[in-house]
């Protein structure tokens, strides 16, 4: 299973907006500059996020994008599903022998669990320099 740049950059956008939550809109130009990404590509990515109701746009000179819900109400899974589609480890899982099918289902469920329990708030607050964060942001699958 491999996430594309669409999913990765989508999370980058959402984390940046999560850090800015409550402080007004953030321009994609700023996110692109801060992360050395293409603003045009971020524009393509933010459209499905807006259509899914995860972000809202604000027009004008001081416009940009904002999260449409609190960062603790949006999960990484919400973002990945919008941008990448359903989480699928292997195709044709129903045709596998029972032992393999069970393995693939357990892996899929573990990945889903990690994505569903990691909120944008969690990801926005994460820092490697945090003294209370001894082992980093660790996910166990």
CSV table of C-alpha atoms in Angstrom, one decimal:
chain,number,residue,atom,x,y,z
A,1,UNK,CA,0.0,0.0,0.0
A,2,UNK,CA,1.4,3.3,-1.0
A,3,UNK,CA,-0.1,6.8,-0.6
A,4,UNK,CA,0.5,9.2,-3.5
A,5,UNK,CA,1.7,12.8,-3.2
A,6,UNK,CA,-1.9,13.8,-3.4
A,7,UNK,CA,-2.6,12.2,0.0
A,8,UNK,CA,0.7,13.3,1.5
A,9,UNK,CA,0.3,16.9,0.4
A,10,UNK,CA,-3.4,16.9,1.4
A,11,UNK,CA,-2.3,16.0,4.9
A,12,UNK,CA,0.3,18.8,4.7
A,13,UNK,CA,-2.4,21.3,3.9
A,14,UNK,CA,-4.7,20.1,6.6
A,15,UNK,CA,-1.9,20.1,9.3
A,16,UNK,CA,-1.0,23.7,8.3
A,17,UNK,CA,-4.6,24.7,8.6
A,18,UNK,CA,-4.9,22.9,11.9
A,19,UNK,CA,-1.9,24.9,13.2
A,20,UNK,CA,-3.7,28.1,12.1
A,21,UNK,CA,-7.1,27.1,13.4
A,22,UNK,CA,-8.9,30.0,15.1
A,23,UNK,CA,-6.6,32.6,13.6
A,24,UNK,CA,-8.3,33.2,10.3
A,25,UNK,CA,-7.7,31.9,6.8
A,26,UNK,CA,-4.3,30.7,5.4
A,27,UNK,CA,-3.3,31.2,1.8
A,28,UNK,CA,-2.2,28.2,-0.2
A,29,UNK,CA,0.7,30.4,-1.4
A,30,UNK,CA,2.0,30.5,2.2
A,31,UNK,CA,1.7,26.7,2.6
A,32,UNK,CA,3.4,26.1,-0.7
A,33,UNK,CA,6.2,28.5,0.2
A,34,UNK,CA,6.6,27.0,3.7
A,35,UNK,CA,6.9,23.4,2.4
A,36,UNK,CA,8.5,24.1,-1.0
A,37,UNK,CA,5.5,22.7,-2.9
A,38,UNK,CA,3.7,23.8,-6.1
A,39,UNK,CA,0.9,26.2,-5.3
A,40,UNK,CA,-0.9,25.0,-8.5
A,41,UNK,CA,-0.8,21.4,-7.3
A,42,UNK,CA,-2.1,22.4,-3.9
A,43,UNK,CA,-5.0,24.2,-5.6
A,44,UNK,CA,-5.9,20.9,-7.3
A,45,UNK,CA,-5.7,19.0,-4.0
A,46,UNK,CA,-7.7,21.5,-1.9
A,47,UNK,CA,-10.7,21.4,-4.3
A,48,UNK,CA,-11.8,17.8,-3.3
A,49,UNK,CA,-11.2,18.7,0.4
A,50,UNK,CA,-13.5,21.7,0.0
A,51,UNK,CA,-16.1,19.6,-1.8
A,52,UNK,CA,-16.0,17.1,1.0
A,53,UNK,CA,-16.6,19.8,3.6
A,54,UNK,CA,-13.3,19.5,5.3
A,55,UNK,CA,-12.1,23.0,4.4
A,56,UNK,CA,-13.8,26.2,3.4
A,57,UNK,CA,-12.5,29.1,1.3
A,58,UNK,CA,-12.5,32.8,2.2
A,59,UNK,CA,-12.3,35.2,-0.7
A,60,UNK,CA,-10.5,38.6,-0.7
A,61,UNK,CA,-7.2,40.1,-0.1
A,62,UNK,CA,-6.8,38.4,3.3
A,63,UNK,CA,-8.5,35.2,2.1
A,64,UNK,CA,-7.4,31.7,2.0
A,65,UNK,CA,-8.6,28.4,3.4
A,66,UNK,CA,-9.7,27.3,6.9
A,67,UNK,CA,-10.8,24.0,8.4
A,68,UNK,CA,-14.5,23.7,8.3
A,69,UNK,CA,-14.5,21.8,11.6
A,70,UNK,CA,-12.3,21.8,14.7
A,71,UNK,CA,-9.0,20.0,14.1
A,72,UNK,CA,-9.9,17.3,16.7
A,73,UNK,CA,-13.0,16.4,14.6
A,74,UNK,CA,-11.1,15.6,11.4
A,75,UNK,CA,-9.0,12.5,11.2
A,76,UNK,CA,-6.1,11.6,8.8
A,77,UNK,CA,-8.5,8.9,7.5
A,78,UNK,CA,-11.0,11.5,6.5
A,79,UNK,CA,-8.4,13.3,4.4
A,80,UNK,CA,-6.9,10.1,2.9
A,81,UNK,CA,-10.3,8.7,1.9
A,82,UNK,CA,-11.2,11.9,0.1
A,83,UNK,CA,-7.9,12.1,-1.8
A,84,UNK,CA,-7.0,8.5,-2.2
A,85,UNK,CA,-10.3,6.6,-2.1
A,86,UNK,CA,-11.0,3.7,0.1
A,87,UNK,CA,-8.2,2.0,1.9
A,88,UNK,CA,-7.4,-1.2,0.1
A,89,UNK,CA,-4.4,-3.4,0.9
A,90,UNK,CA,-4.8,-5.9,-2.0
A,91,UNK,CA,-7.3,-6.3,-4.8
A,92,UNK,CA,-9.5,-9.4,-5.0
A,93,UNK,CA,-9.3,-10.1,-1.2
A,94,UNK,CA,-12.4,-12.3,-1.4
A,95,UNK,CA,-10.6,-14.7,-3.8
A,96,UNK,CA,-7.7,-15.3,-1.4
A,97,UNK,CA,-7.4,-18.5,0.7
A,98,UNK,CA,-8.7,-18.0,4.2
A,99,UNK,CA,-5.3,-17.6,5.9
A,100,UNK,CA,-4.2,-14.9,3.4
A,101,UNK,CA,-7.6,-13.2,3.5
A,102,UNK,CA,-7.4,-13.0,7.3
A,103,UNK,CA,-3.9,-11.5,7.1
A,104,UNK,CA,-4.9,-8.8,4.6
A,105,UNK,CA,-8.0,-7.9,6.6
A,106,UNK,CA,-6.0,-7.6,9.8
A,107,UNK,CA,-3.4,-5.3,8.0
A,108,UNK,CA,-6.2,-3.2,6.5
A,109,UNK,CA,-8.0,-2.9,9.8
A,110,UNK,CA,-4.7,-1.8,11.6
A,111,UNK,CA,-4.0,0.8,9.0
A,112,UNK,CA,-7.6,2.1,9.2
A,113,UNK,CA,-7.3,2.2,13.0
A,114,UNK,CA,-4.2,4.4,12.8
A,115,UNK,CA,-5.7,6.7,10.3
A,116,UNK,CA,-9.0,7.0,12.2
A,117,UNK,CA,-7.4,7.7,15.6
A,118,UNK,CA,-4.9,10.3,14.3
A,119,UNK,CA,-6.6,13.7,14.3
A,120,UNK,CA,-5.4,16.8,12.5
A,121,UNK,CA,-5.1,18.3,16.0
A,122,UNK,CA,-2.7,15.5,17.0
A,123,UNK,CA,-0.6,16.0,13.9
A,124,UNK,CA,-0.6,19.8,14.1
A,125,UNK,CA,0.6,19.7,17.7
A,126,UNK,CA,3.4,17.1,17.0
A,127,UNK,CA,6.9,18.4,17.3
A,128,UNK,CA,10.2,16.4,17.5
A,129,UNK,CA,11.5,18.9,20.0
A,130,UNK,CA,8.6,18.3,22.5
A,131,UNK,CA,10.1,17.2,25.8
A,132,UNK,CA,6.9,15.4,26.7
A,133,UNK,CA,7.1,13.4,23.5
A,134,UNK,CA,9.9,11.0,24.3
A,135,UNK,CA,9.4,8.5,21.6
A,136,UNK,CA,8.0,10.7,18.8
A,137,UNK,CA,4.6,10.2,17.3
A,138,UNK,CA,4.6,6.4,17.1
A,139,UNK,CA,2.0,4.3,15.4
A,140,UNK,CA,1.8,0.6,16.0
A,141,UNK,CA,0.4,-1.6,13.3
